[in-house]
PDB file of C-alpha atoms in Angstrom:
ATOM      1  CA  UNK A   1      -0.022   0.118   0.115  1.00 44.00           C
ATOM      2  CA  UNK A   2       1.740   3.456  -1.269  1.00 41.00           C
ATOM      3  CA  UNK A   3       1.109   6.258   1.323  1.00 32.00           C
ATOM      4  CA  UNK A   4       0.889   9.876   0.143  1.00 30.00           C
ATOM      5  CA  UNK A   5       1.440  12.955   2.825  1.00 27.00           C
ATOM      6  CA  UNK A   6      -0.995  15.923   2.145  1.00 28.00           C
ATOM      7  CA  UNK A   7      -0.768  19.157   4.226  1.00 29.00           C
ATOM      8  CA  UNK A   8      -3.045  20.204   6.909  1.00 33.00           C
ATOM      9  CA  UNK A   9      -5.944  22.099   5.595  1.00 35.00           C
ATOM     10  CA  UNK A  10      -5.720  26.230   6.835  1.00 34.00           C
ATOM     11  CA  UNK A  11      -7.206  26.047  10.178  1.00 35.00           C
ATOM     12  CA  UNK A  12      -6.455  22.864  11.425  1.00 36.00           C
ATOM     13  CA  UNK A  13      -6.003  22.982  15.172  1.00 35.00           C
ATOM     14  CA  UNK A  14      -2.265  21.087  14.422  1.00 35.00           C
ATOM     15  CA  UNK A  15      -0.459  21.680  11.650  1.00 36.00           C
ATOM     16  CA  UNK A  16       0.619  17.763  11.174  1.00 37.00           C
ATOM     17  CA  UNK A  17       0.323  15.976   7.978  1.00 40.00           C
ATOM     18  CA  UNK A  18      -2.427  13.842   7.279  1.00 38.00           C
ATOM     19  CA  UNK A  19      -1.565  10.357   5.778  1.00 39.00           C
ATOM     20  CA  UNK A  20      -3.670   9.128   2.979  1.00 41.00           C
ATOM     21  CA  UNK A  21      -3.411   4.896   1.829  1.00 60.00           C
ATOM     22  CA  UNK A  22      -3.706   4.607  -1.635  1.00 71.00           C
ATOM     23  CA  UNK A  23      -3.881   1.030  -2.697  1.00 91.00           C
ATOM     24  CA  UNK A  24      -4.399  -1.027  -5.652  1.00 96.00           C
ATOM     25  CA  UNK A  25      -8.049  -1.041  -7.484  1.00 96.00           C
ATOM     26  CA  UNK A  26      -9.250  -5.015  -7.836  1.00 97.00           C
ATOM     27  CA  UNK A  27     -12.565  -5.347  -9.421  1.00 97.00           C
ATOM     28  CA  UNK A  28     -13.779  -8.585 -12.028  1.00 97.00           C
ATOM     29  CA  UNK A  29     -14.758  -9.184 -15.549  1.00 97.00           C
ATOM     30  CA  UNK A  30     -16.334 -11.989 -18.061  1.00 96.00           C
ATOM     31  CA  UNK A  31     -13.883 -10.570 -21.142  1.00 96.00           C
ATOM     32  CA  UNK A  32     -10.485  -9.674 -21.294  1.00 96.00           C
ATOM     33  CA  UNK A  33      -9.369  -6.001 -21.706  1.00 96.00           C
ATOM     34  CA  UNK A  34      -8.957  -4.863 -25.445  1.00 95.00           C
ATOM     35  CA  UNK A  35      -8.468  -1.209 -25.369  1.00 96.00           C
ATOM     36  CA  UNK A  36      -4.742   0.272 -24.306  1.00 96.00           C
ATOM     37  CA  UNK A  37      -3.451  -3.227 -24.431  1.00 97.00           C
ATOM     38  CA  UNK A  38       0.552  -3.291 -25.014  1.00 96.00           C
ATOM     39  CA  UNK A  39       1.221  -7.052 -24.257  1.00 96.00           C
ATOM     40  CA  UNK A  40      -1.223  -9.979 -24.240  1.00 96.00           C
ATOM     41  CA  UNK A  41      -0.908 -13.544 -23.349  1.00 96.00           C
ATOM     42  CA  UNK A  42      -3.381 -15.801 -24.028  1.00 95.00           C
ATOM     43  CA  UNK A  43      -5.143 -18.533 -21.833  1.00 94.00           C
ATOM     44  CA  UNK A  44      -3.962 -21.996 -23.024  1.00 92.00           C
ATOM     45  CA  UNK A  45      -6.895 -24.658 -22.904  1.00 89.00           C
ATOM     46  CA  UNK A  46      -3.764 -27.553 -22.292  1.00 90.00           C
ATOM     47  CA  UNK A  47      -3.993 -25.887 -19.023  1.00 90.00           C
ATOM     48  CA  UNK A  48      -7.685 -25.628 -17.719  1.00 95.00           C
ATOM     49  CA  UNK A  49      -6.755 -25.669 -14.004  1.00 96.00           C
ATOM     50  CA  UNK A  50      -3.794 -23.546 -14.335  1.00 95.00           C
ATOM     51  CA  UNK A  51      -1.237 -23.705 -11.044  1.00 94.00           C
ATOM     52  CA  UNK A  52      -1.955 -22.570  -7.685  1.00 95.00           C
ATOM     53  CA  UNK A  53      -1.329 -19.500  -5.809  1.00 96.00           C
ATOM     54  CA  UNK A  54      -1.858 -19.912  -2.352  1.00 96.00           C
ATOM     55  CA  UNK A  55      -0.652 -19.315   0.786  1.00 95.00           C
ATOM     56  CA  UNK A  56      -2.493 -22.414   3.427  1.00 95.00           C
ATOM     57  CA  UNK A  57      -0.092 -22.508   5.810  1.00 92.00           C
ATOM     58  CA  UNK A  58       3.309 -22.120   7.505  1.00 84.00           C
ATOM     59  CA  UNK A  59       5.358 -24.711   5.842  1.00 84.00           C
ATOM     60  CA  UNK A  60       7.326 -24.560   2.610  1.00 82.00           C
ATOM     61  CA  UNK A  61       4.930 -26.286   0.397  1.00 84.00           C
ATOM     62  CA  UNK A  62       2.024 -24.171   1.561  1.00 92.00           C
ATOM     63  CA  UNK A  63       3.356 -21.065  -0.271  1.00 93.00           C
ATOM     64  CA  UNK A  64       4.008 -20.416  -3.711  1.00 94.00           C
ATOM     65  CA  UNK A  65       3.635 -16.588  -5.032  1.00 93.00           C
ATOM     66  CA  UNK A  66       3.490 -16.840  -8.795  1.00 94.00           C
ATOM     67  CA  UNK A  67       3.929 -14.318 -11.427  1.00 95.00           C
ATOM     68  CA  UNK A  68       5.284 -13.761 -15.615  1.00 96.00           C
ATOM     69  CA  UNK A  69       8.109 -12.142 -16.984  1.00 97.00           C
ATOM     70  CA  UNK A  70       8.228 -10.078 -20.275  1.00 97.00           C
ATOM     71  CA  UNK A  71       9.839  -8.277 -22.817  1.00 97.00           C
ATOM     72  CA  UNK A  72       8.890  -4.881 -22.898  1.00 97.00           C
ATOM     73  CA  UNK A  73       9.226  -4.468 -26.892  1.00 93.00           C
ATOM     74  CA  UNK A  74       8.231  -0.250 -25.848  1.00 94.00           C
ATOM     75  CA  UNK A  75       8.124   2.050 -23.226  1.00 96.00           C
ATOM     76  CA  UNK A  76       4.794   2.884 -21.672  1.00 96.00           C
ATOM     77  CA  UNK A  77       3.291   3.272 -18.541  1.00 97.00           C
ATOM     78  CA  UNK A  78       1.779   0.674 -16.995  1.00 97.00           C
ATOM     79  CA  UNK A  79      -2.014   1.291 -15.266  1.00 97.00           C
ATOM     80  CA  UNK A  80      -3.550  -1.953 -14.635  1.00 98.00           C
ATOM     81  CA  UNK A  81      -2.967  -5.787 -14.591  1.00 98.00           C
ATOM     82  CA  UNK A  82      -4.762  -8.457 -15.475  1.00 98.00           C
ATOM     83  CA  UNK A  83      -4.272 -11.829 -14.955  1.00 98.00           C
ATOM     84  CA  UNK A  84      -6.947 -14.906 -15.180  1.00 98.00           C
ATOM     85  CA  UNK A  85      -8.801 -17.423 -13.212  1.00 98.00           C
ATOM     86  CA  UNK A  86      -8.428 -21.333 -14.155  1.00 97.00           C
ATOM     87  CA  UNK A  87     -11.301 -21.914 -15.719  1.00 96.00           C
ATOM     88  CA  UNK A  88     -10.886 -25.380 -14.856  1.00 96.00           C
ATOM     89  CA  UNK A  89     -11.488 -29.044 -16.430  1.00 93.00           C
ATOM     90  CA  UNK A  90     -15.028 -29.187 -15.653  1.00 90.00           C
ATOM     91  CA  UNK A  91     -14.497 -31.823 -12.549  1.00 90.00           C
ATOM     92  CA  UNK A  92     -15.284 -30.879  -8.656  1.00 91.00           C
ATOM     93  CA  UNK A  93     -11.572 -29.323  -7.788  1.00 93.00           C
ATOM     94  CA  UNK A  94     -12.093 -25.852  -7.068  1.00 96.00           C
ATOM     95  CA  UNK A  95     -10.731 -23.005  -8.703  1.00 98.00           C
ATOM     96  CA  UNK A  96     -10.970 -20.451  -6.165  1.00 98.00           C
ATOM     97  CA  UNK A  97      -9.983 -21.280  -2.415  1.00 98.00           C
ATOM     98  CA  UNK A  98     -12.820 -20.083   0.470  1.00 97.00           C
ATOM     99  CA  UNK A  99     -10.339 -17.743   2.180  1.00 98.00           C
ATOM    100  CA  UNK A 100      -8.958 -16.359  -0.816  1.00 98.00           C
ATOM    101  CA  UNK A 101     -11.639 -13.370  -1.602  1.00 98.00           C
ATOM    102  CA  UNK A 102     -11.739  -9.763   0.479  1.00 97.00           C
ATOM    103  CA  UNK A 103      -7.382 -10.901   1.099  1.00 97.00           C
ATOM    104  CA  UNK A 104      -4.668  -8.875   1.441  1.00 97.00           C
ATOM    105  CA  UNK A 105      -2.690  -9.130  -1.482  1.00 97.00           C
ATOM    106  CA  UNK A 106       0.731  -7.424  -2.609  1.00 96.00           C
ATOM    107  CA  UNK A 107       1.762  -6.619  -6.597  1.00 97.00           C
ATOM    108  CA  UNK A 108       5.333  -6.609  -7.233  1.00 96.00           C
ATOM    109  CA  UNK A 109       7.486  -5.752 -10.258  1.00 97.00           C
ATOM    110  CA  UNK A 110      11.215  -6.947 -10.580  1.00 97.00           C
ATOM    111  CA  UNK A 111      13.927  -6.089 -13.466  1.00 97.00           C
ATOM    112  CA  UNK A 112      15.201  -9.406 -14.586  1.00 97.00           C
ATOM    113  CA  UNK A 113      18.541 -10.137 -16.334  1.00 96.00           C
ATOM    114  CA  UNK A 114      16.760 -11.611 -20.033  1.00 96.00           C
ATOM    115  CA  UNK A 115      13.724 -13.771 -20.622  1.00 94.00           C
ATOM    116  CA  UNK A 116      14.827 -16.560 -18.907  1.00 92.00           C
ATOM    117  CA  UNK A 117      16.041 -15.481 -15.302  1.00 93.00           C
ATOM    118  CA  UNK A 118      13.858 -16.920 -12.631  1.00 90.00           C
ATOM    119  CA  UNK A 119      15.683 -15.001  -9.807  1.00 89.00           C
ATOM    120  CA  UNK A 120      15.442 -10.899 -10.719  1.00 93.00           C
ATOM    121  CA  UNK A 121      17.878  -8.178 -10.377  1.00 94.00           C
ATOM    122  CA  UNK A 122      16.136  -5.620  -8.220  1.00 96.00           C
ATOM    123  CA  UNK A 123      12.661  -4.951  -7.330  1.00 97.00           C
ATOM    124  CA  UNK A 124      11.341  -1.706  -8.721  1.00 97.00           C
ATOM    125  CA  UNK A 125       8.064  -1.372  -7.864  1.00 97.00           C
ATOM    126  CA  UNK A 126       5.763  -3.154  -5.160  1.00 96.00           C
ATOM    127  CA  UNK A 127       1.719  -1.994  -4.323  1.00 96.00           C
ATOM    128  CA  UNK A 128      -0.577  -3.967  -2.637  1.00 96.00           C
ATOM    129  CA  UNK A 129      -4.511  -4.033  -1.997  1.00 97.00           C
ATOM    130  CA  UNK A 130      -7.516  -6.109  -1.176  1.00 97.00           C
ATOM    131  CA  UNK A 131      -8.896  -8.762  -3.612  1.00 98.00           C
ATOM    132  CA  UNK A 132     -12.783  -8.846  -4.553  1.00 97.00           C
ATOM    133  CA  UNK A 133     -15.128 -10.402  -2.256  1.00 97.00           C
ATOM    134  CA  UNK A 134     -16.722 -12.373  -5.199  1.00 97.00           C
ATOM    135  CA  UNK A 135     -14.163 -14.560  -7.252  1.00 98.00           C
ATOM    136  CA  UNK A 136     -15.114 -17.661  -9.461  1.00 97.00           C
ATOM    137  CA  UNK A 137     -13.485 -19.556 -12.246  1.00 96.00           C
ATOM    138  CA  UNK A 138     -12.294 -17.714 -15.347  1.00 97.00           C
ATOM    139  CA  UNK A 139     -12.892 -14.321 -13.877  1.00 98.00           C
ATOM    140  CA  UNK A 140     -10.620 -12.352 -15.363  1.00 98.00           C
ATOM    141  CA  UNK A 141      -8.988 -10.659 -11.853  1.00 98.00           C
ATOM    142  CA  UNK A 142      -8.195  -7.022 -12.642  1.00 98.00           C
ATOM    143  CA  UNK A 143      -5.311  -4.988 -11.147  1.00 98.00           C
ATOM    144  CA  UNK A 144      -5.421  -1.209 -11.349  1.00 97.00           C
ATOM    145  CA  UNK A 145      -2.329   0.079  -9.905  1.00 97.00           C
ATOM    146  CA  UNK A 146      -2.605   2.793  -7.542  1.00 96.00           C
ATOM    147  CA  UNK A 147       0.610   4.821  -8.891  1.00 94.00           C
ATOM    148  CA  UNK A 148       1.502   4.441 -12.886  1.00 93.00           C
ATOM    149  CA  UNK A 149       4.707   2.509 -13.773  1.00 96.00           C
ATOM    150  CA  UNK A 150       6.956   3.084 -16.700  1.00 97.00           C
ATOM    151  CA  UNK A 151       8.372   0.706 -18.556  1.00 97.00           C
ATOM    152  CA  UNK A 152      12.085   0.966 -20.006  1.00 97.00           C
ATOM    153  CA  UNK A 153      11.914  -0.433 -23.678  1.00 97.00           C
ATOM    154  CA  UNK A 154      14.156  -3.213 -24.151  1.00 96.00           C
ATOM    155  CA  UNK A 155      14.514  -4.634 -20.953  1.00 97.00           C
ATOM    156  CA  UNK A 156      12.930  -7.466 -19.361  1.00 97.00           C
ATOM    157  CA  UNK A 157      10.037  -7.145 -16.344  1.00 98.00           C
ATOM    158  CA  UNK A 158       8.376  -9.725 -14.334  1.00 97.00           C
ATOM    159  CA  UNK A 159       4.784  -8.934 -11.944  1.00 97.00           C
ATOM    160  CA  UNK A 160       4.781 -11.314  -9.364  1.00 96.00           C
ATOM    161  CA  UNK A 161       1.929 -11.555  -6.986  1.00 97.00           C
ATOM    162  CA  UNK A 162       1.942 -12.565  -2.912  1.00 95.00           C
ATOM    163  CA  UNK A 163      -0.414 -13.280  -0.175  1.00 95.00           C
ATOM    164  CA  UNK A 164       0.026 -11.296   2.656  1.00 93.00           C
ATOM    165  CA  UNK A 165      -0.858 -14.084   5.691  1.00 92.00           C
ATOM    166  CA  UNK A 166      -2.162 -18.177   4.973  1.00 94.00           C
ATOM    167  CA  UNK A 167      -5.457 -19.266   4.851  1.00 96.00           C
ATOM    168  CA  UNK A 168      -6.818 -22.403   5.685  1.00 96.00           C
ATOM    169  CA  UNK A 169      -8.126 -22.116   1.865  1.00 97.00           C
ATOM    170  CA  UNK A 170      -6.310 -19.218   0.822  1.00 97.00           C
ATOM    171  CA  UNK A 171      -5.693 -19.853  -3.086  1.00 98.00           C
ATOM    172  CA  UNK A 172      -6.509 -19.128  -5.985  1.00 98.00           C
ATOM    173  CA  UNK A 173      -5.839 -21.012  -9.820  1.00 97.00           C
ATOM    174  CA  UNK A 174      -4.269 -18.950 -12.339  1.00 97.00           C
ATOM    175  CA  UNK A 175      -5.178 -19.871 -16.028  1.00 97.00           C
ATOM    176  CA  UNK A 176      -1.700 -20.644 -17.780  1.00 95.00           C
ATOM    177  CA  UNK A 177      -0.861 -18.805 -20.989  1.00 92.00           C
ATOM    178  CA  UNK A 178       0.396 -19.794 -24.620  1.00 87.00           C
ATOM    179  CA  UNK A 179       4.117 -20.208 -24.957  1.00 86.00           C
ATOM    180  CA  UNK A 180       5.850 -16.653 -24.749  1.00 93.00           C
ATOM    181  CA  UNK A 181       9.500 -17.076 -25.537  1.00 93.00           C
ATOM    182  CA  UNK A 182      10.566 -13.750 -24.611  1.00 95.00           C
ATOM    183  CA  UNK A 183       9.235 -14.488 -20.922  1.00 95.00           C
ATOM    184  CA  UNK A 184       8.511 -17.235 -18.469  1.00 94.00           C
ATOM    185  CA  UNK A 185       6.084 -18.168 -15.708  1.00 95.00           C
ATOM    186  CA  UNK A 186       7.221 -17.404 -12.441  1.00 94.00           C
ATOM    187  CA  UNK A 187       6.954 -19.163  -9.002  1.00 92.00           C
ATOM    188  CA  UNK A 188       8.428 -17.679  -5.381  1.00 91.00           C
ATOM    189  CA  UNK A 189       7.839 -20.891  -3.078  1.00 89.00           C
ATOM    190  CA  UNK A 190       7.959 -20.890   0.556  1.00 79.00           C
ATOM    191  CA  UNK A 191       7.955 -17.385   2.742  1.00 63.00           C
ATOM    192  CA  UNK A 192      10.260 -14.099   2.331  1.00 55.00           C
ATOM    193  CA  UNK A 193      13.081 -15.622   4.606  1.00 58.00           C
ATOM    194  CA  UNK A 194      13.193 -19.100   3.736  1.00 65.00           C
ATOM    195  CA  UNK A 195      12.145 -19.518   0.216  1.00 77.00           C
ATOM    196  CA  UNK A 196      13.514 -19.522  -3.475  1.00 88.00           C
ATOM    197  CA  UNK A 197      12.125 -18.702  -7.218  1.00 91.00           C
ATOM    198  CA  UNK A 198      11.777 -21.486  -8.997  1.00 87.00           C
ATOM    199  CA  UNK A 199      10.566 -22.252 -12.976  1.00 85.00           C
ATOM    200  CA  UNK A 200       6.263 -22.662 -13.274  1.00 86.00           C
ATOM    201  CA  UNK A 201       6.680 -24.880 -16.510  1.00 83.00           C
ATOM    202  CA  UNK A 202       4.402 -23.006 -18.256  1.00 91.00           C
ATOM    203  CA  UNK A 203       3.460 -19.312 -18.834  1.00 95.00           C
ATOM    204  CA  UNK A 204       0.940 -17.332 -16.990  1.00 97.00           C
ATOM    205  CA  UNK A 205      -2.364 -15.919 -19.075  1.00 97.00           C
ATOM    206  CA  UNK A 206      -1.725 -12.604 -17.784  1.00 98.00           C
ATOM    207  CA  UNK A 207      -2.540  -8.574 -20.141  1.00 98.00           C
ATOM    208  CA  UNK A 208      -1.122  -5.240 -19.204  1.00 98.00           C
ATOM    209  CA  UNK A 209      -2.641  -1.928 -19.843  1.00 98.00           C
ATOM    210  CA  UNK A 210      -1.442   1.292 -20.378  1.00 97.00           C
ATOM    211  CA  UNK A 211      -2.875   4.683 -19.100  1.00 91.00           C
ATOM    212  CA  UNK A 212      -1.646   6.247 -22.255  1.00 63.00           C
ATOM    213  CA  UNK A 213      -3.999   8.437 -24.092  1.00 53.00           C
ATOM    214  CA  UNK A 214      -4.226  10.902 -27.033  1.00 42.00           C
ATOM    215  CA  UNK A 215      -1.937  13.894 -26.289  1.00 44.00           C
ATOM    216  CA  UNK A 216      -4.487  17.138 -26.295  1.00 46.00           C
ATOM    217  CA  UNK A 217      -2.957  18.242 -29.674  1.00 41.00           C
ATOM    218  CA  UNK A 218      -3.493  15.264 -31.409  1.00 40.00           C
ATOM    219  CA  UNK A 219      -7.182  15.097 -29.737  1.00 36.00           C
ATOM    220  CA  UNK A 220      -7.605  19.217 -31.149  1.00 41.00           C
ATOM    221  CA  UNK A 221      -5.782  17.955 -34.366  1.00 39.00           C
ATOM    222  CA  UNK A 222      -8.492  15.428 -34.694  1.00 40.00           C
ATOM    223  CA  UNK A 223     -11.301  17.662 -34.275  1.00 42.00           C
ATOM    224  CA  UNK A 224     -10.402  20.356 -36.522  1.00 42.00           C
ATOM    225  CA  UNK A 225      -9.944  17.803 -39.227  1.00 45.00           C
ATOM    226  CA  UNK A 226     -13.274  16.809 -38.406  1.00 45.00           C
ATOM    227  CA  UNK A 227     -14.806  20.257 -38.572  1.00 45.00           C
ATOM    228  CA  UNK A 228     -13.065  20.530 -41.688  1.00 42.00           C
ATOM    229  CA  UNK A 229     -14.619  17.080 -43.535  1.00 40.00           C
ATOM    230  CA  UNK A 230     -18.335  18.425 -42.703  1.00 41.00           C
ATOM    231  CA  UNK A 231     -17.442  21.817 -44.075  1.00 41.00           C
ATOM    232  CA  UNK A 232     -16.039  20.221 -46.950  1.00 40.00           C
ATOM    233  CA  UNK A 233     -19.175  17.782 -47.120  1.00 45.00           C
ATOM    234  CA  UNK A 234     -21.344  20.920 -46.584  1.00 45.00           C
ATOM    235  CA  UNK A 235     -19.639  22.812 -50.024  1.00 40.00           C
ATOM    236  CA  UNK A 236     -20.405  20.019 -51.660  1.00 42.00           C
ATOM    237  CA  UNK A 237     -23.892  19.236 -51.062  1.00 40.00           C
ATOM    238  CA  UNK A 238     -24.920  23.332 -51.877  1.00 41.00           C
ATOM    239  CA  UNK A 239     -23.175  22.968 -55.397  1.00 41.00           C
ATOM    240  CA  UNK A 240     -25.004  19.660 -55.871  1.00 42.00           C
ATOM    241  CA  UNK A 241     -28.207  22.374 -55.329  1.00 42.00           C
ATOM    242  CA  UNK A 242     -26.854  24.476 -57.891  1.00 46.00           C
TER     243      UNK A 242
END
């Protein structure tokens, strides 16, 4: 959770700063994003039960934090990360544990050395939030960052999700993705003091959404161009009636 400091308004009895918490906004949808998408690793039906993101106990085997590395083909400001809950194979196995909704989590971005790297070089961004109170299999999980992060063109990065604490049924199976050659699925097994990075054996479905919008000057030019076309169309219609 990122913290921002704002000055006390005029007239406050005490001139103490106010601490405002800003957190990731989470949501679910039935469709993947289509606007301003800078990277899409689509789901792979070969792995319908995905890989389990979990914090179900205190032993090494109970904790698995997961994510995906990738290559930034261009520089862009990240506004939202989208993963997908596994769709399941039609059996009775749960894709979302009862303790997962409303759970606190961290989302971290790391700089990686290459597409095949398992261990990050350094952490470059950290944010936190709370998962939606209702999550079902097949849902797209949206993580809207509280502060944008700008990727540098030509660098490798990894985005990893971490549950904060344990719960008997705190797990979500995340959908594996189609083969992606410029990165790999990432797994961190265990806690921060006794854990280690490992290969997930498959990529994860992930979509990165940019905050980019048209520049004001471009919008103005588009408006002028539209007005010009309307004017020319009007002239043609008037000439046609002469």
